[in-house]
Amino acid sequence: MTDVVSLGSANVDRTRYLSTDRIRDLEARYDWFPAAGETVRIDASPELPALEADRYENVVGGKGANQAVAAARAAAETAFLGCVGADAAEYGVLETLADRGVDVDRVAIAADLETGKAYVFVDDTGESWIAIVGGANDAVDDAYVDRHYERIRTADALLLQNEIPVAAMERVLERLESESTRPTTVFNPAPAEGAEPLCSRSAVDIVVVNEAEYAALEEELADFDGTVVRTRGADGVVATGAVEHRVTPPSVDPVDTTGAGDAFCGYLAALVGGGAGLERALEGATVAGSTATETEGVQNAIPDRETVERTLENRNVDD
């Protein structure tokens, strides 16, 4: 079985489903508010006016945790490495991940911190705006990754995002660069701010960016020696590197795009780590990301491997 490690964030997602007009009003009112499809880091939980949301939910999220669930749904043996706060049990963070097939035995608990939080706003069309507060995610440090380095080194694929300290990820990549064998590393620089140093590490093989992230990191990615994968929603996926690949997504009716990128990354790592060629891996990841938009939520919306394979088979027959 393919072995995947996701080193990253675990959050409690506080999701509000609002009208597009209400979200536009928030964009105009607050300087920290993200753009559509963007994830931004903020220093503290925001003070917001009373919002009459259609629905308000607290669910387990965080890009590291989400991508771990996606890899597990892609039938990979998957471990999540990261840090949660003293309130994790209140929200069932580790229990939820374990129930979804993820090994959480090595997750640290910071007794003096809260679990990271994400403030997620979803509009009538399914578009999302995300602001994160680091919390316990910021406690992932060199000592933590050194303790678990062998688990990382021996994996088939490593997933990294940008919701934990860059220094800890640089520590891992620096050590991997001296290894004769190492995992295939998939880096998703979200949020893009501060991710620049990681784009130059030789132990990073694939960088996955949406259009906003690509625009923010275009200069760094121009010098990147690996494969750059641009996810462009309904416009499809473009991968550039030694060979260019283009993948057209299946036709879907999106209701929530929040988890599409995480579903894509987790599947891509599981498929590439399992020996699939890049083109085949991109096709599977594209189907997974697109299918995830058809259900509200993130982790619960990620399709299983059987569903993705069935969609791929039907697409091949239609072609």
mmCIF file of C-alpha atoms in Angstrom:
data_model
loop_
_atom_site.group_PDB
_atom_site.id
_atom_site.type_symbol
_atom_site.label_atom_id
_atom_site.label_comp_id
_atom_site.label_asym_id
_atom_site.label_seq_id
_atom_site.Cartn_x
_atom_site.Cartn_y
_atom_site.Cartn_z
ATOM 1 C CA MET A 1 0.000 0.000 0.000
ATOM 2 C CA THR A 2 1.213 3.519 -0.799
ATOM 3 C CA ASP A 3 2.522 5.343 2.271
ATOM 4 C CA VAL A 4 1.800 9.089 2.570
ATOM 5 C CA VAL A 5 2.735 11.556 5.300
ATOM 6 C CA SER A 6 1.064 14.966 5.573
ATOM 7 C CA LEU A 7 3.056 17.413 7.693
ATOM 8 C CA GLY A 8 0.859 20.422 8.304
ATOM 9 C CA SER A 9 -2.054 22.064 10.024
ATOM 10 C CA ALA A 10 -5.122 20.869 11.857
ATOM 11 C CA ASN A 11 -7.833 23.464 12.393
ATOM 12 C CA VAL A 12 -11.337 23.842 13.625
ATOM 13 C CA ASP A 13 -13.172 25.315 10.633
ATOM 14 C CA ARG A 14 -15.838 27.829 11.583
ATOM 15 C CA THR A 15 -17.861 27.889 8.404
ATOM 16 C CA ARG A 16 -20.526 30.427 7.554
ATOM 17 C CA TYR A 17 -22.752 30.127 4.486
ATOM 18 C CA LEU A 18 -23.659 33.689 3.460
ATOM 19 C CA SER A 19 -25.117 35.523 0.502
ATOM 20 C CA THR A 20 -22.654 36.838 -2.049
ATOM 21 C CA ASP A 21 -23.725 40.418 -1.284
ATOM 22 C CA ARG A 22 -23.010 39.932 2.428
ATOM 23 C CA ILE A 23 -19.525 38.587 1.716
ATOM 24 C CA ARG A 24 -18.796 41.489 -0.645
ATOM 25 C CA ASP A 25 -19.745 43.814 2.202
ATOM 26 C CA LEU A 26 -17.229 42.066 4.480
ATOM 27 C CA GLU A 27 -14.548 42.362 1.790
ATOM 28 C CA ALA A 28 -15.116 46.099 1.603
ATOM 29 C CA ARG A 29 -15.200 46.568 5.377
ATOM 30 C CA TYR A 30 -12.159 44.593 6.557
ATOM 31 C CA ASP A 31 -8.584 44.914 5.289
ATOM 32 C CA TRP A 32 -7.725 41.388 6.441
ATOM 33 C CA PHE A 33 -10.588 39.748 4.564
ATOM 34 C CA PRO A 34 -9.342 37.313 1.877
ATOM 35 C CA ALA A 35 -10.136 37.464 -1.812
ATOM 36 C CA ALA A 36 -12.346 34.828 -3.414
ATOM 37 C CA GLY A 37 -10.574 31.472 -3.438
ATOM 38 C CA GLU A 38 -7.771 32.821 -1.224
ATOM 39 C CA THR A 39 -6.456 31.705 2.157
ATOM 40 C CA VAL A 40 -4.861 34.376 4.347
ATOM 41 C CA ARG A 41 -3.221 34.268 7.754
ATOM 42 C CA ILE A 42 -4.445 36.642 10.472
ATOM 43 C CA ASP A 43 -3.030 37.207 13.961
ATOM 44 C CA ALA A 44 -6.132 36.652 16.053
ATOM 45 C CA SER A 45 -9.745 35.594 15.803
ATOM 46 C CA PRO A 46 -11.612 38.392 14.023
ATOM 47 C CA GLU A 47 -14.345 40.441 15.598
ATOM 48 C CA LEU A 48 -17.257 40.254 13.215
ATOM 49 C CA PRO A 49 -20.700 41.805 13.302
ATOM 50 C CA ALA A 50 -23.663 39.547 13.917
ATOM 51 C CA LEU A 51 -23.992 37.585 10.696
ATOM 52 C CA GLU A 52 -27.276 36.070 9.639
ATOM 53 C CA ALA A 53 -25.839 32.968 8.018
ATOM 54 C CA ASP A 54 -27.991 30.350 6.354
ATOM 55 C CA ARG A 55 -25.894 27.858 8.325
ATOM 56 C CA TYR A 56 -23.001 27.991 10.756
ATOM 57 C CA GLU A 57 -20.849 24.920 11.404
ATOM 58 C CA ASN A 58 -17.742 23.933 13.367
ATOM 59 C CA VAL A 59 -15.930 21.077 11.622
ATOM 60 C CA VAL A 60 -12.449 19.565 11.616
ATOM 61 C CA GLY A 61 -10.212 21.045 8.930
ATOM 62 C CA GLY A 62 -6.779 22.506 8.243
ATOM 63 C CA LYS A 63 -4.952 21.902 4.982
ATOM 64 C CA GLY A 64 -2.599 19.335 6.471
ATOM 65 C CA ALA A 65 -5.444 17.335 7.987
ATOM 66 C CA ASN A 66 -7.665 17.718 4.917
ATOM 67 C CA GLN A 67 -4.967 16.506 2.555
ATOM 68 C CA ALA A 68 -4.236 13.571 4.854
ATOM 69 C CA VAL A 69 -7.901 12.550 4.671
ATOM 70 C CA ALA A 70 -7.809 12.902 0.885
ATOM 71 C CA ALA A 71 -4.767 10.621 0.651
ATOM 72 C CA ALA A 72 -6.505 8.083 2.889
ATOM 73 C CA ARG A 73 -9.623 8.268 0.705
ATOM 74 C CA ALA A 74 -7.332 7.558 -2.239
ATOM 75 C CA ALA A 75 -6.503 4.244 -0.511
ATOM 76 C CA ALA A 76 -3.067 5.262 0.804
ATOM 77 C CA GLU A 77 -1.787 4.415 4.265
ATOM 78 C CA THR A 78 -1.642 7.940 5.643
ATOM 79 C CA ALA A 79 -0.160 9.612 8.713
ATOM 80 C CA PHE A 80 -0.782 13.170 9.820
ATOM 81 C CA LEU A 81 2.005 15.029 11.610
ATOM 82 C CA GLY A 82 1.240 18.308 13.349
ATOM 83 C CA CYS A 83 0.127 19.890 16.598
ATOM 84 C CA VAL A 84 -3.281 20.521 18.155
ATOM 85 C CA GLY A 85 -4.303 22.447 21.256
ATOM 86 C CA ALA A 86 -5.756 21.545 24.607
ATOM 87 C CA ASP A 87 -9.247 22.038 23.158
ATOM 88 C CA ALA A 88 -8.822 19.363 20.464
ATOM 89 C CA ALA A 89 -10.896 16.811 22.371
ATOM 90 C CA GLU A 90 -13.763 19.309 22.635
ATOM 91 C CA TYR A 91 -14.023 19.342 18.847
ATOM 92 C CA GLY A 92 -13.086 15.694 18.314
ATOM 93 C CA VAL A 93 -10.162 16.638 16.075
ATOM 94 C CA LEU A 94 -8.013 13.531 16.440
ATOM 95 C CA GLU A 95 -10.978 11.183 16.749
ATOM 96 C CA THR A 96 -12.453 12.519 13.512
ATOM 97 C CA LEU A 97 -9.193 12.092 11.604
ATOM 98 C CA ALA A 98 -8.718 8.571 12.942
ATOM 99 C CA ASP A 99 -12.291 7.656 11.949
ATOM 100 C CA ARG A 100 -11.447 8.877 8.450
ATOM 101 C CA GLY A 101 -8.514 6.500 8.120
ATOM 102 C CA VAL A 102 -5.619 8.746 9.182
ATOM 103 C CA ASP A 103 -2.897 7.701 11.641
ATOM 104 C CA VAL A 104 -2.713 10.434 14.315
ATOM 105 C CA ASP A 105 -0.456 8.649 16.809
ATOM 106 C CA ARG A 106 2.379 11.160 16.376
ATOM 107 C CA VAL A 107 0.318 14.347 16.668
ATOM 108 C CA ALA A 108 1.572 16.618 19.474
ATOM 109 C CA ILE A 109 -0.735 18.384 21.936
ATOM 110 C CA ALA A 110 0.205 21.897 23.076
ATOM 111 C CA ALA A 111 -1.454 22.216 26.458
ATOM 112 C CA ASP A 112 -1.067 26.005 26.589
ATOM 113 C CA LEU A 113 -2.496 26.736 23.121
ATOM 114 C CA GLU A 114 -5.788 26.431 21.275
ATOM 115 C CA THR A 115 -6.138 24.332 18.162
ATOM 116 C CA GLY A 116 -5.767 26.426 15.005
ATOM 117 C CA LYS A 117 -8.899 28.075 13.689
ATOM 118 C CA ALA A 118 -10.104 28.773 10.165
ATOM 119 C CA TYR A 119 -12.867 31.245 9.378
ATOM 120 C CA VAL A 120 -14.496 30.010 6.206
ATOM 121 C CA PHE A 121 -17.104 31.985 4.271
ATOM 122 C CA VAL A 122 -19.039 30.292 1.465
ATOM 123 C CA ASP A 123 -21.375 32.170 -0.893
ATOM 124 C CA ASP A 124 -24.386 31.214 -2.997
ATOM 125 C CA THR A 125 -22.210 29.895 -5.848
ATOM 126 C CA GLY A 126 -20.011 27.718 -3.634
ATOM 127 C CA GLU A 127 -17.005 30.062 -3.772
ATOM 128 C CA SER A 128 -14.994 30.300 -0.539
ATOM 129 C CA TRP A 129 -12.984 32.887 1.405
ATOM 130 C CA ILE A 130 -10.684 31.594 4.193
ATOM 131 C CA ALA A 131 -8.790 33.316 7.035
ATOM 132 C CA ILE A 132 -6.687 31.239 9.438
ATOM 133 C CA VAL A 133 -5.336 31.760 12.956
ATOM 134 C CA GLY A 134 -2.282 29.581 13.625
ATOM 135 C CA GLY A 135 -2.802 28.570 17.243
ATOM 136 C CA ALA A 136 -1.133 25.234 18.029
ATOM 137 C CA ASN A 137 -0.023 24.860 14.401
ATOM 138 C CA ASP A 138 2.671 27.425 15.163
ATOM 139 C CA ALA A 139 4.183 25.048 17.740
ATOM 140 C CA VAL A 140 5.474 22.666 15.036
ATOM 141 C CA ASP A 141 9.222 23.226 15.272
ATOM 142 C CA ASP A 142 12.599 21.674 14.419
ATOM 143 C CA ALA A 143 12.540 19.428 17.486
ATOM 144 C CA TYR A 144 9.140 18.007 16.513
ATOM 145 C CA VAL A 145 10.081 17.237 12.910
ATOM 146 C CA ASP A 146 13.422 15.773 14.001
ATOM 147 C CA ARG A 147 11.585 13.361 16.317
ATOM 148 C CA HIS A 148 9.485 12.132 13.418
ATOM 149 C CA TYR A 149 12.014 12.451 10.615
ATOM 150 C CA GLU A 150 12.336 8.703 9.994
ATOM 151 C CA ARG A 151 8.559 8.436 9.515
ATOM 152 C CA ILE A 152 8.785 11.213 6.934
ATOM 153 C CA ARG A 153 11.916 9.923 5.194
ATOM 154 C CA THR A 154 10.559 6.427 4.639
ATOM 155 C CA ALA A 155 7.200 7.506 3.172
ATOM 156 C CA ASP A 156 6.416 7.216 -0.538
ATOM 157 C CA ALA A 157 5.035 10.752 -0.654
ATOM 158 C CA LEU A 158 5.186 13.820 1.587
ATOM 159 C CA LEU A 159 2.527 16.531 1.612
ATOM 160 C CA LEU A 160 3.420 20.064 2.741
ATOM 161 C CA GLN A 161 1.297 23.224 2.851
ATOM 162 C CA ASN A 162 1.967 26.663 4.379
ATOM 163 C CA GLU A 163 -0.079 26.715 7.574
ATOM 164 C CA ILE A 164 2.778 25.702 9.906
ATOM 165 C CA PRO A 165 6.118 27.499 10.429
ATOM 166 C CA VAL A 166 8.256 27.615 7.288
ATOM 167 C CA ALA A 167 11.389 26.978 9.364
ATOM 168 C CA ALA A 168 10.168 23.515 10.369
ATOM 169 C CA MET A 169 9.445 22.587 6.755
ATOM 170 C CA GLU A 170 12.822 23.916 5.636
ATOM 171 C CA ARG A 171 14.416 21.724 8.283
ATOM 172 C CA VAL A 172 12.740 18.635 6.831
ATOM 173 C CA LEU A 173 13.589 19.532 3.234
ATOM 174 C CA GLU A 174 17.203 20.306 4.084
ATOM 175 C CA ARG A 175 17.613 16.867 5.644
ATOM 176 C CA LEU A 176 15.845 15.131 2.755
ATOM 177 C CA GLU A 177 18.147 16.792 0.238
ATOM 178 C CA SER A 178 21.067 14.736 1.564
ATOM 179 C CA GLU A 179 19.233 11.390 1.266
ATOM 180 C CA SER A 180 19.821 8.916 -1.562
ATOM 181 C CA THR A 181 16.155 7.909 -1.403
ATOM 182 C CA ARG A 182 13.323 10.104 -0.161
ATOM 183 C CA PRO A 183 9.589 10.620 -0.605
ATOM 184 C CA THR A 184 8.125 12.463 -3.548
ATOM 185 C CA THR A 185 7.269 15.852 -2.065
ATOM 186 C CA VAL A 186 4.114 17.733 -3.052
ATOM 187 C CA PHE A 187 4.038 21.329 -1.774
ATOM 188 C CA ASN A 188 0.852 23.399 -1.745
ATOM 189 C CA PRO A 189 1.870 27.002 -0.855
ATOM 190 C CA ALA A 190 -1.393 28.103 0.697
ATOM 191 C CA PRO A 191 -1.407 30.754 1.957
ATOM 192 C CA ALA A 192 1.173 32.041 -0.508
ATOM 193 C CA GLU A 193 2.630 34.699 1.785
ATOM 194 C CA GLY A 194 5.982 33.546 3.175
ATOM 195 C CA ALA A 195 6.130 30.421 1.028
ATOM 196 C CA GLU A 196 8.883 31.724 -1.266
ATOM 197 C CA PRO A 197 11.851 29.937 0.402
ATOM 198 C CA LEU A 198 10.267 26.521 -0.008
ATOM 199 C CA CYS A 199 9.893 26.918 -3.767
ATOM 200 C CA SER A 200 13.678 26.805 -4.159
ATOM 201 C CA ARG A 201 14.284 23.575 -2.226
ATOM 202 C CA SER A 202 15.499 20.696 -4.374
ATOM 203 C CA ALA A 203 13.602 18.162 -2.233
ATOM 204 C CA VAL A 204 10.317 19.645 -3.471
ATOM 205 C CA ASP A 205 9.190 17.793 -6.597
ATOM 206 C CA ILE A 206 5.726 19.202 -7.309
ATOM 207 C CA VAL A 207 4.216 22.580 -6.400
ATOM 208 C CA VAL A 208 0.428 22.854 -6.633
ATOM 209 C CA VAL A 209 -1.031 26.366 -6.852
ATOM 210 C CA ASN A 210 -4.332 27.977 -7.703
ATOM 211 C CA GLU A 211 -4.340 31.110 -9.834
ATOM 212 C CA ALA A 212 -4.001 33.545 -6.929
ATOM 213 C CA GLU A 213 -1.083 31.592 -5.474
ATOM 214 C CA TYR A 214 0.557 31.318 -8.868
ATOM 215 C CA ALA A 215 0.354 35.093 -9.361
ATOM 216 C CA ALA A 216 1.894 35.697 -5.928
ATOM 217 C CA LEU A 217 4.754 33.238 -6.497
ATOM 218 C CA GLU A 218 5.273 33.508 -10.255
ATOM 219 C CA GLU A 219 8.845 34.810 -9.976
ATOM 220 C CA GLU A 220 9.935 32.003 -7.634
ATOM 221 C CA LEU A 221 8.150 29.336 -9.651
ATOM 222 C CA ALA A 222 9.881 30.482 -12.836
ATOM 223 C CA ASP A 223 13.149 29.220 -11.312
ATOM 224 C CA PHE A 224 11.687 26.029 -9.843
ATOM 225 C CA ASP A 225 13.227 22.870 -11.318
ATOM 226 C CA GLY A 226 10.313 20.542 -10.606
ATOM 227 C CA THR A 227 6.723 20.375 -11.834
ATOM 228 C CA VAL A 228 4.352 23.295 -11.320
ATOM 229 C CA VAL A 229 0.678 22.322 -11.288
ATOM 230 C CA ARG A 230 -1.842 25.127 -11.722
ATOM 231 C CA THR A 231 -5.423 24.365 -10.721
ATOM 232 C CA ARG A 232 -7.785 26.736 -12.517
ATOM 233 C CA GLY A 233 -11.264 25.599 -11.541
ATOM 234 C CA ALA A 234 -13.512 24.944 -14.517
ATOM 235 C CA ASP A 235 -10.660 25.963 -16.850
ATOM 236 C CA GLY A 236 -8.788 22.801 -15.938
ATOM 237 C CA VAL A 237 -5.322 21.869 -14.735
ATOM 238 C CA VAL A 238 -2.003 22.728 -16.378
ATOM 239 C CA ALA A 239 1.227 21.057 -15.286
ATOM 240 C CA THR A 240 4.540 22.370 -16.582
ATOM 241 C CA GLY A 241 7.966 20.871 -16.110
ATOM 242 C CA ALA A 242 9.878 18.315 -18.161
ATOM 243 C CA VAL A 243 6.604 17.667 -20.044
ATOM 244 C CA GLU A 244 3.420 19.743 -20.162
ATOM 245 C CA HIS A 245 0.109 18.109 -19.249
ATOM 246 C CA ARG A 246 -3.389 19.543 -19.471
ATOM 247 C CA VAL A 247 -6.435 17.994 -17.822
ATOM 248 C CA THR A 248 -10.050 19.020 -18.358
ATOM 249 C CA PRO A 249 -12.219 18.576 -15.252
ATOM 250 C CA PRO A 250 -15.495 16.668 -15.373
ATOM 251 C CA SER A 251 -18.685 18.718 -15.575
ATOM 252 C CA VAL A 252 -20.047 19.363 -12.068
ATOM 253 C CA ASP A 253 -22.542 21.617 -10.303
ATOM 254 C CA PRO A 254 -20.444 23.077 -7.452
ATOM 255 C CA VAL A 255 -22.042 23.951 -4.141
ATOM 256 C CA ASP A 256 -18.852 24.426 -2.056
ATOM 257 C CA THR A 257 -15.323 24.804 -3.459
ATOM 258 C CA THR A 258 -13.600 25.012 -0.053
ATOM 259 C CA GLY A 259 -11.986 21.577 -0.131
ATOM 260 C CA ALA A 260 -11.313 21.142 -3.837
ATOM 261 C CA GLY A 261 -7.620 22.015 -3.628
ATOM 262 C CA ASP A 262 -7.004 19.754 -0.638
ATOM 263 C CA ALA A 263 -8.775 16.825 -2.295
ATOM 264 C CA PHE A 264 -6.629 17.416 -5.386
ATOM 265 C CA CYS A 265 -3.339 17.523 -3.457
ATOM 266 C CA GLY A 266 -4.050 14.490 -1.303
ATOM 267 C CA TYR A 267 -5.021 12.388 -4.301
ATOM 268 C CA LEU A 268 -2.063 13.605 -6.337
ATOM 269 C CA ALA A 269 0.398 12.601 -3.603
ATOM 270 C CA ALA A 270 -1.233 9.199 -3.119
ATOM 271 C CA LEU A 271 -1.267 8.428 -6.832
ATOM 272 C CA VAL A 272 2.242 9.683 -7.615
ATOM 273 C CA GLY A 273 3.614 8.021 -4.504
ATOM 274 C CA GLY A 274 1.979 4.787 -5.588
ATOM 275 C CA GLY A 275 3.821 4.800 -8.906
ATOM 276 C CA ALA A 276 1.197 6.281 -11.210
ATOM 277 C CA GLY A 277 2.591 8.409 -13.997
ATOM 278 C CA LEU A 278 2.124 12.137 -13.599
ATOM 279 C CA GLU A 279 -0.556 12.389 -16.279
ATOM 280 C CA ARG A 280 -2.646 9.614 -14.739
ATOM 281 C CA ALA A 281 -2.164 11.081 -11.265
ATOM 282 C CA LEU A 282 -3.285 14.508 -12.470
ATOM 283 C CA GLU A 283 -6.404 13.011 -14.037
ATOM 284 C CA GLY A 284 -7.364 11.234 -10.816
ATOM 285 C CA ALA A 285 -6.624 14.282 -8.681
ATOM 286 C CA THR A 286 -8.671 16.516 -10.986
ATOM 287 C CA VAL A 287 -11.676 14.222 -10.729
ATOM 288 C CA ALA A 288 -11.322 14.095 -6.932
ATOM 289 C CA GLY A 289 -11.077 17.876 -6.619
ATOM 290 C CA SER A 290 -14.011 18.495 -8.927
ATOM 291 C CA THR A 291 -16.211 15.877 -7.285
ATOM 292 C CA ALA A 292 -15.499 17.354 -3.842
ATOM 293 C CA THR A 293 -17.195 20.614 -4.878
ATOM 294 C CA GLU A 294 -20.540 18.864 -5.271
ATOM 295 C CA THR A 295 -20.954 18.394 -1.501
ATOM 296 C CA GLU A 296 -20.868 21.018 1.238
ATOM 297 C CA GLY A 297 -17.933 20.778 3.599
ATOM 298 C CA VAL A 298 -14.363 19.600 3.104
ATOM 299 C CA GLN A 299 -13.291 16.258 4.534
ATOM 300 C CA ASN A 300 -16.741 14.693 4.230
ATOM 301 C CA ALA A 301 -16.914 15.828 0.586
ATOM 302 C CA ILE A 302 -13.757 14.034 -0.583
ATOM 303 C CA PRO A 303 -14.698 11.065 -2.807
ATOM 304 C CA ASP A 304 -13.320 7.579 -2.281
ATOM 305 C CA ARG A 305 -10.968 5.875 -4.738
ATOM 306 C CA GLU A 306 -13.719 3.697 -6.218
ATOM 307 C CA THR A 307 -15.808 6.757 -7.112
ATOM 308 C CA VAL A 308 -12.839 8.478 -8.750
ATOM 309 C CA GLU A 309 -11.836 5.375 -10.736
ATOM 310 C CA ARG A 310 -15.406 4.888 -11.923
ATOM 311 C CA THR A 311 -15.570 8.481 -13.154
ATOM 312 C CA LEU A 312 -12.247 8.068 -14.963
ATOM 313 C CA GLU A 313 -13.463 4.897 -16.656
ATOM 314 C CA ASN A 314 -16.668 6.604 -17.792
ATOM 315 C CA ARG A 315 -14.676 9.555 -19.160
ATOM 316 C CA ASN A 316 -12.438 7.205 -21.128
ATOM 317 C CA VAL A 317 -15.460 5.427 -22.596
ATOM 318 C CA ASP A 318 -17.032 8.745 -23.581
ATOM 319 C CA ASP A 319 -13.751 9.855 -25.213
#
